PDB file of C-alpha atoms and ligand atoms in Angstrom:
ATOM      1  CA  UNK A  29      -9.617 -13.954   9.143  1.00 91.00           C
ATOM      2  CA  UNK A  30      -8.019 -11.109  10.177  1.00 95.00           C
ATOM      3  CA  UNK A  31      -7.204  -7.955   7.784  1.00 96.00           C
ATOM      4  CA  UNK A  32      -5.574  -5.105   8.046  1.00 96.00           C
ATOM      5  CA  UNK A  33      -3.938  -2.106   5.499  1.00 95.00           C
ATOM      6  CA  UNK A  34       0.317  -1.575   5.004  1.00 95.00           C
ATOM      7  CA  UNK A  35       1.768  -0.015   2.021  1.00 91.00           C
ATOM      8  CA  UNK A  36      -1.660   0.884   0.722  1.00 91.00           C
ATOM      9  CA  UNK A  37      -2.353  -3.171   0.363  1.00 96.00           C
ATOM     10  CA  UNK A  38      -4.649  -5.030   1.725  1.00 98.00           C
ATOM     11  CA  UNK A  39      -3.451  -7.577   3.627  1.00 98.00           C
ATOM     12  CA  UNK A  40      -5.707 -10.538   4.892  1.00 98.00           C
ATOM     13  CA  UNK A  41      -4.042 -13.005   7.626  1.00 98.00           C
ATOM     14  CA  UNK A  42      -5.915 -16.978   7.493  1.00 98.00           C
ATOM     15  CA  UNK A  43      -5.592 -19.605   9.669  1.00 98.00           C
ATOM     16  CA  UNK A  44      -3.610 -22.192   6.718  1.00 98.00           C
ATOM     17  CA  UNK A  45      -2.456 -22.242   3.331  1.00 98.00           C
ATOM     18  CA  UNK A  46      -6.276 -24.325   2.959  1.00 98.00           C
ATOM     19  CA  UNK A  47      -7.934 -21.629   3.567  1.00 98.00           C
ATOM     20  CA  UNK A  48      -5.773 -18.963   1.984  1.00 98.00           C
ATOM     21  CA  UNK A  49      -6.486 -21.407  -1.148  1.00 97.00           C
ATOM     22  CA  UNK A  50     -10.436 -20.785  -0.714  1.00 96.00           C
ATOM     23  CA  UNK A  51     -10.384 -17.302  -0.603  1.00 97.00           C
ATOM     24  CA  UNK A  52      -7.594 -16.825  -3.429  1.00 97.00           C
ATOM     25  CA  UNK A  53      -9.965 -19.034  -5.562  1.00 95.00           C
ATOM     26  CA  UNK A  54     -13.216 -16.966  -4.848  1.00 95.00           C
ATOM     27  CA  UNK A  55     -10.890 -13.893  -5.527  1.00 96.00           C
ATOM     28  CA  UNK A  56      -9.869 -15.461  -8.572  1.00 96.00           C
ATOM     29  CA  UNK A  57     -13.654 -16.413  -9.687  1.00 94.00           C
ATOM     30  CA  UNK A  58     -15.124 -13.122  -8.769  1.00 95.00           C
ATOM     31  CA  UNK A  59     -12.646 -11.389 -10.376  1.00 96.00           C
ATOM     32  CA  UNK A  60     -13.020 -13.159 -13.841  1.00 96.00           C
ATOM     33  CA  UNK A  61     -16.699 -12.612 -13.591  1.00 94.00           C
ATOM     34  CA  UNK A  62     -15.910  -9.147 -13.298  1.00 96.00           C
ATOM     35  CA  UNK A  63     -13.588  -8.997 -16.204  1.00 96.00           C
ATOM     36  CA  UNK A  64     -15.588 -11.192 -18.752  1.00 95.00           C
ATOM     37  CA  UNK A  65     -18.473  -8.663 -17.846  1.00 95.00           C
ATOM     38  CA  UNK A  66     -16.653  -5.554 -18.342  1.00 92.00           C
ATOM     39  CA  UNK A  67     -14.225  -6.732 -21.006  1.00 91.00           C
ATOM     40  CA  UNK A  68     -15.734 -10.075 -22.292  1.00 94.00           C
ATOM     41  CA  UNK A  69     -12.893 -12.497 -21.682  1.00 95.00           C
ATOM     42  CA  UNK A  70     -10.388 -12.554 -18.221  1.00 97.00           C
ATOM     43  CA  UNK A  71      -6.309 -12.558 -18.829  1.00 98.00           C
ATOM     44  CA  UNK A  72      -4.488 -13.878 -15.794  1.00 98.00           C
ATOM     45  CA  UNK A  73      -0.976 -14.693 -14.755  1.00 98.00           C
ATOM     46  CA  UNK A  74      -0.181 -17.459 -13.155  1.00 98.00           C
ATOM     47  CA  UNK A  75       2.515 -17.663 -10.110  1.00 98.00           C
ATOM     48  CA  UNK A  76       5.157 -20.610 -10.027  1.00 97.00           C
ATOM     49  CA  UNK A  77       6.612 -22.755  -7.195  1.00 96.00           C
ATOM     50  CA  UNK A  78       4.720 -24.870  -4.496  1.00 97.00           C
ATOM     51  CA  UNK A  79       2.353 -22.071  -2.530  1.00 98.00           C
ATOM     52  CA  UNK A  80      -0.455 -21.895  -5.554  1.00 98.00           C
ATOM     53  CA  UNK A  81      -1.172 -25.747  -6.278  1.00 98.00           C
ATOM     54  CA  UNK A  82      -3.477 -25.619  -3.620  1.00 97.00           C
ATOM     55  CA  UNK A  83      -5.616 -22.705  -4.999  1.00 97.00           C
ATOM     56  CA  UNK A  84      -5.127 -24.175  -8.343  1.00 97.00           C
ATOM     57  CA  UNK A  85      -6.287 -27.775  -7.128  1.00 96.00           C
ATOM     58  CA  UNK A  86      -9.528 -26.002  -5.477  1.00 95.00           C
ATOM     59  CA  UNK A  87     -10.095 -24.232  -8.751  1.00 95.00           C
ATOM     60  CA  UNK A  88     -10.240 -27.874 -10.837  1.00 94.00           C
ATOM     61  CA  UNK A  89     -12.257 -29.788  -8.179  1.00 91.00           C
ATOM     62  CA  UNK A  90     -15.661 -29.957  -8.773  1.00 67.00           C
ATOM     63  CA  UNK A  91     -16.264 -27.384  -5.750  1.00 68.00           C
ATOM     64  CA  UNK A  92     -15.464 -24.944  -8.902  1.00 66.00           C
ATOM     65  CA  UNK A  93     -17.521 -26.556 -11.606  1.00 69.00           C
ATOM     66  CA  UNK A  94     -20.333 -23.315 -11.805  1.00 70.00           C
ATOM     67  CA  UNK A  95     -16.989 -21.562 -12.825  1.00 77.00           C
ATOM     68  CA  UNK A  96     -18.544 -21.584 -16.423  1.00 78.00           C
ATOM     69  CA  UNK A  97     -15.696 -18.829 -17.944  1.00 89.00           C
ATOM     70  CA  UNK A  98     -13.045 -21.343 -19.072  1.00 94.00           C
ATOM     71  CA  UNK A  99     -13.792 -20.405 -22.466  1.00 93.00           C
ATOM     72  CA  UNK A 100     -13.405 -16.813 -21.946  1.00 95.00           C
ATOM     73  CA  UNK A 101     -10.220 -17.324 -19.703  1.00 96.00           C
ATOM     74  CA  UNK A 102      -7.099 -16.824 -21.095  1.00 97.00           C
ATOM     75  CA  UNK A 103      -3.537 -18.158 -19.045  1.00 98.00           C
ATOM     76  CA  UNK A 104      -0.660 -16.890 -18.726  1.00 98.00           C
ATOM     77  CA  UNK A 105       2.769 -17.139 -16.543  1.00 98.00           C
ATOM     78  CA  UNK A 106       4.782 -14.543 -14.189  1.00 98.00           C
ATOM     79  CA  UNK A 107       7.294 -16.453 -15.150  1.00 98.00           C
ATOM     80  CA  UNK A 108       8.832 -19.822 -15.792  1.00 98.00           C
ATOM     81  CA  UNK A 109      12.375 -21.812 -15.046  1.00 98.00           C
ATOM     82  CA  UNK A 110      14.163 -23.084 -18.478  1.00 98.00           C
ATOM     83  CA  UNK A 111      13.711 -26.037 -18.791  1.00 98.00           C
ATOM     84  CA  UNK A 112      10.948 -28.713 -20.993  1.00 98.00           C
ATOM     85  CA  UNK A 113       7.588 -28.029 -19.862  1.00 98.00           C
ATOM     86  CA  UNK A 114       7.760 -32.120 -19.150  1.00 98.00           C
ATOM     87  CA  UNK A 115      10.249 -31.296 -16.467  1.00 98.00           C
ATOM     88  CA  UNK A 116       9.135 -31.356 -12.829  1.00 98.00           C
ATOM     89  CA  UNK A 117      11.019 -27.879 -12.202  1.00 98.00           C
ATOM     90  CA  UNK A 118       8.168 -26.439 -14.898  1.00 98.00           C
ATOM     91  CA  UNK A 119       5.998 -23.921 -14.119  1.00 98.00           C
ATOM     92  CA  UNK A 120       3.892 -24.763 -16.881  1.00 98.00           C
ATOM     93  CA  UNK A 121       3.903 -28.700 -15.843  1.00 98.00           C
ATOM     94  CA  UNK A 122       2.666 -27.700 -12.120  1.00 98.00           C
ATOM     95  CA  UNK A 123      -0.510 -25.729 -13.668  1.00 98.00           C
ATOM     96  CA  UNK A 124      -1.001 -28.663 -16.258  1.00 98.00           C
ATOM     97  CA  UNK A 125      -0.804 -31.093 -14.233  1.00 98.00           C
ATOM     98  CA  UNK A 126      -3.246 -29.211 -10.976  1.00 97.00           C
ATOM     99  CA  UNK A 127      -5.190 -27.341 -13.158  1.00 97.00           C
ATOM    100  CA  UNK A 128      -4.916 -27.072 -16.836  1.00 97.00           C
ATOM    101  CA  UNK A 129      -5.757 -30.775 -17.582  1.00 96.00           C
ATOM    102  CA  UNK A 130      -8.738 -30.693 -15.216  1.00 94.00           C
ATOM    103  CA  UNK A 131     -10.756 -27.788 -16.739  1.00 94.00           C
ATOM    104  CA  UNK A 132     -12.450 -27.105 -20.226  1.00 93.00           C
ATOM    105  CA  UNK A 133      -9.455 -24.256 -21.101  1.00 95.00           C
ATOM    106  CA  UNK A 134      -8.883 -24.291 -25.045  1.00 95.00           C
ATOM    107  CA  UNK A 135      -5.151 -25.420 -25.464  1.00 97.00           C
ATOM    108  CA  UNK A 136      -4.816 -21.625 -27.916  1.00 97.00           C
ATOM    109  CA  UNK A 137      -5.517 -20.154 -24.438  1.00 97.00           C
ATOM    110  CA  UNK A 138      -3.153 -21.285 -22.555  1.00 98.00           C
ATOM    111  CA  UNK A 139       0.079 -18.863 -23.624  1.00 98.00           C
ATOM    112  CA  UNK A 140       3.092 -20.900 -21.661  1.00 98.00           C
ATOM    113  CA  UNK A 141       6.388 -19.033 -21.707  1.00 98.00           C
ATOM    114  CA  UNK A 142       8.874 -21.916 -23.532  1.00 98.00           C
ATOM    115  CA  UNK A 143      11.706 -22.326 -21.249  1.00 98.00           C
ATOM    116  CA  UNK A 144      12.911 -25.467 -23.264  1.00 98.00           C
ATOM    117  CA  UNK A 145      14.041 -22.239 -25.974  1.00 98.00           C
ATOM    118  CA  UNK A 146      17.267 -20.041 -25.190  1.00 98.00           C
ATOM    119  CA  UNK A 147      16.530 -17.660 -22.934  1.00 98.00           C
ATOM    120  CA  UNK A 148      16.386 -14.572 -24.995  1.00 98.00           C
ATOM    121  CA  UNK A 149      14.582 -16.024 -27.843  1.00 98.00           C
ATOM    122  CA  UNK A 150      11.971 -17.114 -25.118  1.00 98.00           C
ATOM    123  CA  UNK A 151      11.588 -13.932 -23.198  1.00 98.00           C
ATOM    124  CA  UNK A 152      10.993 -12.251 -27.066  1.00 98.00           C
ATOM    125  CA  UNK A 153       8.580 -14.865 -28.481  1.00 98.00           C
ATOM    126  CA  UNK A 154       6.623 -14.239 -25.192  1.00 98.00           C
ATOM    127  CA  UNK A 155       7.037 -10.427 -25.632  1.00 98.00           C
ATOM    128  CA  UNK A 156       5.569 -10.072 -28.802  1.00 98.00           C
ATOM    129  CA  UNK A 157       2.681 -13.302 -27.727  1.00 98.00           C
ATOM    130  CA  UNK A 158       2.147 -11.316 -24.669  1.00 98.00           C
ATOM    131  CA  UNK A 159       2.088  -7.700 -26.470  1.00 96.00           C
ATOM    132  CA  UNK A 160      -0.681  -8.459 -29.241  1.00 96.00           C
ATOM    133  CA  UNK A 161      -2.709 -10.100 -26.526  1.00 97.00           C
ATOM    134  CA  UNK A 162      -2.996  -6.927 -24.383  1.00 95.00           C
ATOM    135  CA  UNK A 163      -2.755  -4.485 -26.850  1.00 92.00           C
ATOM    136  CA  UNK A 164      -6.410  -5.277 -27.331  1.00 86.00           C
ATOM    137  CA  UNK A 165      -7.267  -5.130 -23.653  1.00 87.00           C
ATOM    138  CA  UNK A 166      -6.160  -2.053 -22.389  1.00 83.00           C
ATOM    139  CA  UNK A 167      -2.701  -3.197 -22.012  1.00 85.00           C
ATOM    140  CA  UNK A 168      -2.678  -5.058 -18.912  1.00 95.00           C
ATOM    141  CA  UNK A 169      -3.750  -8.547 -16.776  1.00 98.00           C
ATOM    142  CA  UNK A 170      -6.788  -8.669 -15.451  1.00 97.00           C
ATOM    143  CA  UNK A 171      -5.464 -10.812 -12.181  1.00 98.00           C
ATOM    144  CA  UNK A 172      -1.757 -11.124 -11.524  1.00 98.00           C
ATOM    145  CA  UNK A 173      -0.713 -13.720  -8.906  1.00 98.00           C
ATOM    146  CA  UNK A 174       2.472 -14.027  -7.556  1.00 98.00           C
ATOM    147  CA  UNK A 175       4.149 -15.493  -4.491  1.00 98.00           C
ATOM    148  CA  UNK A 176       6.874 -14.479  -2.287  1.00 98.00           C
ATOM    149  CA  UNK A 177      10.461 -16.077  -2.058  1.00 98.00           C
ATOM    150  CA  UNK A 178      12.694 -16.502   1.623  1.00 98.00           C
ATOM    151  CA  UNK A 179      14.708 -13.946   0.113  1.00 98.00           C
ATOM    152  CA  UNK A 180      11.728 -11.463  -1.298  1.00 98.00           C
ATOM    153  CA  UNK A 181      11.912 -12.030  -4.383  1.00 98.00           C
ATOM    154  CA  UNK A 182       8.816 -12.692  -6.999  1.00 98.00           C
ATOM    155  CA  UNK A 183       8.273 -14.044 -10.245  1.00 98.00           C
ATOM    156  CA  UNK A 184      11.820 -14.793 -11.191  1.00 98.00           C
ATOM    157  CA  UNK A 185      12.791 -10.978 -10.152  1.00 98.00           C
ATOM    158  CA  UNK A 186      15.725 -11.618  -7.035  1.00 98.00           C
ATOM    159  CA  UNK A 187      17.355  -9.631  -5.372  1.00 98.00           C
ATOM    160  CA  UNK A 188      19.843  -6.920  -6.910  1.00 97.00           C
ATOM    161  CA  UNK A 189      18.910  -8.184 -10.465  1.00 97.00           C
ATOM    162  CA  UNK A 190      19.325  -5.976 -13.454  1.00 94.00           C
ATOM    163  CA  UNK A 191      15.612  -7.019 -14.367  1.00 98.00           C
ATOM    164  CA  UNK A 192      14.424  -4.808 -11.353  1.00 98.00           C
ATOM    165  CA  UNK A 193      14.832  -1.443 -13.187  1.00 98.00           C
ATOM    166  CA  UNK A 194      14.152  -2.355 -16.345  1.00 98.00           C
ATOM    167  CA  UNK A 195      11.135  -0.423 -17.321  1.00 96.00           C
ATOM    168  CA  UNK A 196      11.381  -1.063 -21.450  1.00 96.00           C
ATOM    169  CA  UNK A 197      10.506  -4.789 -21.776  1.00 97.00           C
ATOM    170  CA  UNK A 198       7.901  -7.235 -20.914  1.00 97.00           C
ATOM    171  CA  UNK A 199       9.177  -9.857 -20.620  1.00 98.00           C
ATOM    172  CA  UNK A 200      13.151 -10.607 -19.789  1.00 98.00           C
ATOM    173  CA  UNK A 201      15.937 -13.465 -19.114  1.00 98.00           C
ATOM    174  CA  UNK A 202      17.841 -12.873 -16.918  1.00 98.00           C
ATOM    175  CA  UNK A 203      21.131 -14.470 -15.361  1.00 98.00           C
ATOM    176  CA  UNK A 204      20.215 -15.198 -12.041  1.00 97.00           C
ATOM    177  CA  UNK A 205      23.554 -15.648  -9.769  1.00 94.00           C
ATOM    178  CA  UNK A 206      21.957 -17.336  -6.424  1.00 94.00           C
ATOM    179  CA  UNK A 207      20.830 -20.370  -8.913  1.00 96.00           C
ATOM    180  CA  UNK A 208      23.293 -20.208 -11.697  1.00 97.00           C
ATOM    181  CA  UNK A 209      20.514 -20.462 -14.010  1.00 97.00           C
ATOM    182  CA  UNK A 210      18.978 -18.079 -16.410  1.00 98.00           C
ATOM    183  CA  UNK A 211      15.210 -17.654 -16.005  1.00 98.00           C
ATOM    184  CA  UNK A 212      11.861 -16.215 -17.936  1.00 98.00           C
ATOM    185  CA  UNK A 213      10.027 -13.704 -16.116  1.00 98.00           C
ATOM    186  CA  UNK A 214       7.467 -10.596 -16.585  1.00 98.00           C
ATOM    187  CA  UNK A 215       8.933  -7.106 -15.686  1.00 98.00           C
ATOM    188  CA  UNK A 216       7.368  -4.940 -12.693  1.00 98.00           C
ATOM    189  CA  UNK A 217       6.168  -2.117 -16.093  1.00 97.00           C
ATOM    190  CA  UNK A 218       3.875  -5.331 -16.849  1.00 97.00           C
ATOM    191  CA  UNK A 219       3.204  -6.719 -13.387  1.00 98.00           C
ATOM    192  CA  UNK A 220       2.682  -3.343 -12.050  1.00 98.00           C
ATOM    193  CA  UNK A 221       0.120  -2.699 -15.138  1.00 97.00           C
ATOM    194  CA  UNK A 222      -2.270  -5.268 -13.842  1.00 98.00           C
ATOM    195  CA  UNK A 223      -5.192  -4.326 -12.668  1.00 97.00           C
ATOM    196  CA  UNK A 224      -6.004  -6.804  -9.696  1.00 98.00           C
ATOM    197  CA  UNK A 225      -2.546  -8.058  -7.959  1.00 98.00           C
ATOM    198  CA  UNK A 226      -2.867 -10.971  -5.440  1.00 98.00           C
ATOM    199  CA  UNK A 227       0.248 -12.708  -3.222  1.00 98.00           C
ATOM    200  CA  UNK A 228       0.159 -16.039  -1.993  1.00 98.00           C
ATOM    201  CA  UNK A 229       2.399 -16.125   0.627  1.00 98.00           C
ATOM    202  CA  UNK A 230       2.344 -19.362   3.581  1.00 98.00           C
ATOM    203  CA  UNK A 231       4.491 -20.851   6.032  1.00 98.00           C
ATOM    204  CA  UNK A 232       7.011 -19.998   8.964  1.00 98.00           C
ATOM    205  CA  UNK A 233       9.787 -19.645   6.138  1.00 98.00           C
ATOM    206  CA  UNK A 234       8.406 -16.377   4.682  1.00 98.00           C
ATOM    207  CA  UNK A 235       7.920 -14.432   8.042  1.00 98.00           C
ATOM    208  CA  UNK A 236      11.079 -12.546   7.831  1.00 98.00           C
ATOM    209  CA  UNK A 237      10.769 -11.973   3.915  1.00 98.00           C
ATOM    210  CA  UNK A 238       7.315 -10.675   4.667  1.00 98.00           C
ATOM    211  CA  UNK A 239       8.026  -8.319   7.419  1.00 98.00           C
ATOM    212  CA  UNK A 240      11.070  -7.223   5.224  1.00 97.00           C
ATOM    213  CA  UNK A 241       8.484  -6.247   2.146  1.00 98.00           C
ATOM    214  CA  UNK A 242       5.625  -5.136   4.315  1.00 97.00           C
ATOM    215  CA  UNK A 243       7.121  -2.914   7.293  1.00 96.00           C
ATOM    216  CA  UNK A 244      10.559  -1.031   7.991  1.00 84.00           C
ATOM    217  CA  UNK A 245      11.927   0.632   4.744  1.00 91.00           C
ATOM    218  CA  UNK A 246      14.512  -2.120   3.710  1.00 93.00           C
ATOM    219  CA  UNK A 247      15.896  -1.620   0.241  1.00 96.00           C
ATOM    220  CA  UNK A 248      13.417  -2.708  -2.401  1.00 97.00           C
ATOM    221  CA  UNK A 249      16.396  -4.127  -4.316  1.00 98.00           C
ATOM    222  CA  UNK A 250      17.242  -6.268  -1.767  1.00 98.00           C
ATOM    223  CA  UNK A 251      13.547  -7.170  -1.536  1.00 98.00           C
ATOM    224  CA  UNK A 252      12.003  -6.969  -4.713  1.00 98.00           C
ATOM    225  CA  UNK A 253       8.609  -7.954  -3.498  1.00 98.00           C
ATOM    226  CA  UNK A 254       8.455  -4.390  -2.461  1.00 98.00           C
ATOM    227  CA  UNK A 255       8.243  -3.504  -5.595  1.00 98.00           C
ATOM    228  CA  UNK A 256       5.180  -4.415  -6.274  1.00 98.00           C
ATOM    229  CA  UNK A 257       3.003  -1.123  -6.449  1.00 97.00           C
ATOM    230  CA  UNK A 258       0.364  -1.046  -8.678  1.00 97.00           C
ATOM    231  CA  UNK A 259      -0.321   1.747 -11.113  1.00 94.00           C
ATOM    232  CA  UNK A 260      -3.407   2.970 -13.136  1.00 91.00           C
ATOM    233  CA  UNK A 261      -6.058   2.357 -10.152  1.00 93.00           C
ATOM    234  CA  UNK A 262      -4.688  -1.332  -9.814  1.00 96.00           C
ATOM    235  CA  UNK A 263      -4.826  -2.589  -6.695  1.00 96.00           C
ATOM    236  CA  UNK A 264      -2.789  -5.314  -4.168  1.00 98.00           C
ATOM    237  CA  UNK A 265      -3.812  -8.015  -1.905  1.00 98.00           C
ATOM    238  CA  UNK A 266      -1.667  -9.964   0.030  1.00 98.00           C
ATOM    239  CA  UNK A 267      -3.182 -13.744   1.364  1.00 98.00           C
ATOM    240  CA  UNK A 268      -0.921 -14.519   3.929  1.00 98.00           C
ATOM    241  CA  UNK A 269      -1.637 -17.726   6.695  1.00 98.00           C
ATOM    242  CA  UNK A 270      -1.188 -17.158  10.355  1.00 98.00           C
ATOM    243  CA  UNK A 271       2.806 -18.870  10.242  1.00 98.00           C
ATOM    244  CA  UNK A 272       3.968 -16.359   7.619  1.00 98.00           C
ATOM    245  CA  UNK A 273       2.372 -13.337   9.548  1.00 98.00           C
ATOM    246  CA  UNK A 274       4.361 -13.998  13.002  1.00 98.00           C
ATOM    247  CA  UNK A 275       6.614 -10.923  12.260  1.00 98.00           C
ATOM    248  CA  UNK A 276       4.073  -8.288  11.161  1.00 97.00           C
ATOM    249  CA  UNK A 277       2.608  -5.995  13.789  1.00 96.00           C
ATOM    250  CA  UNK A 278      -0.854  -5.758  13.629  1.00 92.00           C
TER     251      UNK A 278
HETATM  252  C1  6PG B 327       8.941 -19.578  -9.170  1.00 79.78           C
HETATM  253  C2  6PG B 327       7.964 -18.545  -8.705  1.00 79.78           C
HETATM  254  C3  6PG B 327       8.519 -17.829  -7.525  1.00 79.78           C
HETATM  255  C4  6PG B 327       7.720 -18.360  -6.354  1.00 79.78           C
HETATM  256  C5  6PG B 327       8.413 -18.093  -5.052  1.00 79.78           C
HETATM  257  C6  6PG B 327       7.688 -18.814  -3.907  1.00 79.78           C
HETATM  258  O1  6PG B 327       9.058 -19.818 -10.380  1.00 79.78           O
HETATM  259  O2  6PG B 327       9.537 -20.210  -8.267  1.00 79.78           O
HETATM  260  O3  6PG B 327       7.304 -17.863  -9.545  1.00 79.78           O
HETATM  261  O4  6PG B 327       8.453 -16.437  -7.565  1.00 79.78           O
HETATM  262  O5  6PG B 327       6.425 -17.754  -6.365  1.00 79.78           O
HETATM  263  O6  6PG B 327       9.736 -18.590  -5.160  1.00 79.78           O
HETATM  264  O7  6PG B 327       7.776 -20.201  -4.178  1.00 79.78           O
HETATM  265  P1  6PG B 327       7.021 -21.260  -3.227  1.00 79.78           P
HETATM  266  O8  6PG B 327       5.554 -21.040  -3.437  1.00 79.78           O
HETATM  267  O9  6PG B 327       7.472 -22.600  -3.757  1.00 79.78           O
HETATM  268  O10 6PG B 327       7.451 -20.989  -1.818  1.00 79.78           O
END
C-alpha cells in the first residue's frame, strides 16, 4: 500500500477494490470500537452504488464475526435513489441484501431514507429522524462513507446542483438534470460534520474524476467531491486501488 497526503487527506493507494474492501472494513471496525467507547453506540452513513458491496460483504462474512457492536451500531444512508426499497436501483436493498440481513443489527437501527415517498416529504421525514438522532451525539456521524462518481460527484450531490450550497438543511431532494430523476441525499453542513470521512473510490473509470478532486484547482461545483472538507477536527481518507490512482502524481 502506498500513502501519501493532498488536500490535507490522507490518501492510501491498494493494489484492488479486494483489498481496498479489507482495509475500509478494519477502518470501519476500529472506528466503531472507538466510538462505542467514547460515546457508547457508533452512527454511520452508508455510501450507495456498486464500489461498497465488497466492504459491506467482508463486514457480514464470518471473517467479521468478533465485530460484537451490532447492537450499539446504528445505520444510516448518504443518500438514496426514489424508488421502493424492493427495487434493485435501492440503496437500502444493496446494504440489505450484502449486509443488513447477514448481521445481528436491530431493524429500529437501521434509519433507511424512504425513496418510495415524494421527494420532499422524504428528505423531511429523514431530517427530523436524522436530527433527534444526533442531537444527542454531538451533532454529527461517527463514520461517513461515500464514493466518487465519473463525473465527481458524491452522495447524490452532482455537479452544479443547487444542493451544493445549501448550508440550512440536512437532508434535501433535489432535481437532478443528468438523470431526470429527483434524488434523497445528506448536505455537505451534515457530511462535512462527521467526524471520520472515508471514500471508496476503484477502477480505471474514476482516474480522471479523482485527479480532478484531488490535484489542479478545478471548480468544486463542477466536482463536488471537492467539497468534501471536514470541519470540527474531522478528518478524510480516501481508499483508492492502483486503476483509479493512474492520474495522481505521487
Ligand atoms: C449512489 C451513490 C453515489 C455513488 C457513486 C459511485 O447512490 O449512486 O451514493 O454517490 O457512491 O455514484 O458509484 P459506484 O460505486 O457504483 O461507482
Amino acid at each position: 500500500m502506498i500513502t501519501f497526503q493532498k488536500q490535507g487527506a490522507r490518501v492510501e493507494v491498494w493494489h484492488d477494490l479486494d483489498d481496498l474492501s479489507a482495509r475500509a472494513a478494519e477502518l470501519f471496525i476500529s472506528t466503531a470500537y472507538e466510538s462505542i467507547t467514547g460515546n457508547g453506540d457508533f452512527t454511520v452513513a452508508l455510501s450507495g452504488g456498486s464500489t461498497p458491496r465488497a466492504l459491506y460483504a467482508r463486514l457480514a462474512s464470518e471473517a467479521h464475526e468478533e465485530y460484537a457492536a451490532w447492537a450499539r451500531t446504528h445505520v444510516f444512508w448518504s443518500d438514496e435513489r426514489c424508488v421502493p426499497p424492493t427495487d434493485e436501483q435501492s440503496n437500502y436493498r444493496m446494504a440489505r441484501e450484502t449486509l443488513l440481513d447477514h448481521v445481528p443489527l436491530p431493524p429500529q437501527q437501521i434509519h433507511r431514507m424512504r425513496g418510495e415517498d415524494e421527494p420532499a416529504s422524504a428528505a423531511a421525514l429523514y431530517t427530523s429522524q436524522l436530527g433527534q438522532h444526533l442531537t444527542s451525539r454531538a451533532g454529527r456521524f461517527n463514520l461517513m462513507l461515500l464514493g466518487l462518481g465519473d463525473d465527481g460527484h458524491t452522495a447524490s450531490l452532482f455537479p452544479h446542483s443547487s444542493a451544493l450550497d445549501d448550508m440550512e438543511h440536512l437532508v434535501v431532494a433535489p432535481f437532478v438534470e443528468k438523470l431526470r430523476v429527483h434524488r434523497l441525499t445528506l448536505t455537505f453542513r451534515v457530511i462535512n460534520d462527521a467526524a471520520h470521512t472515508i471514500f471508496l473510490v476503484s477502477g480505471e473509470a474514476k482516474a480522471a474524476a479523482l485527479h480532478a478532486v484531488l490535484e489542479g484547482d478545478a471548480d468544486p461545483h463542477a466536482w463536488p467531491a471537492r467539497m468534501v472538507r471536514p470541519a470540527h477536527g474531522g478528518n478524510l481518507t480516501w481508499l483508492i486501488d492502483q486503476d483509479a490512482a493512474t492520474q495522481l502524481s505521487y
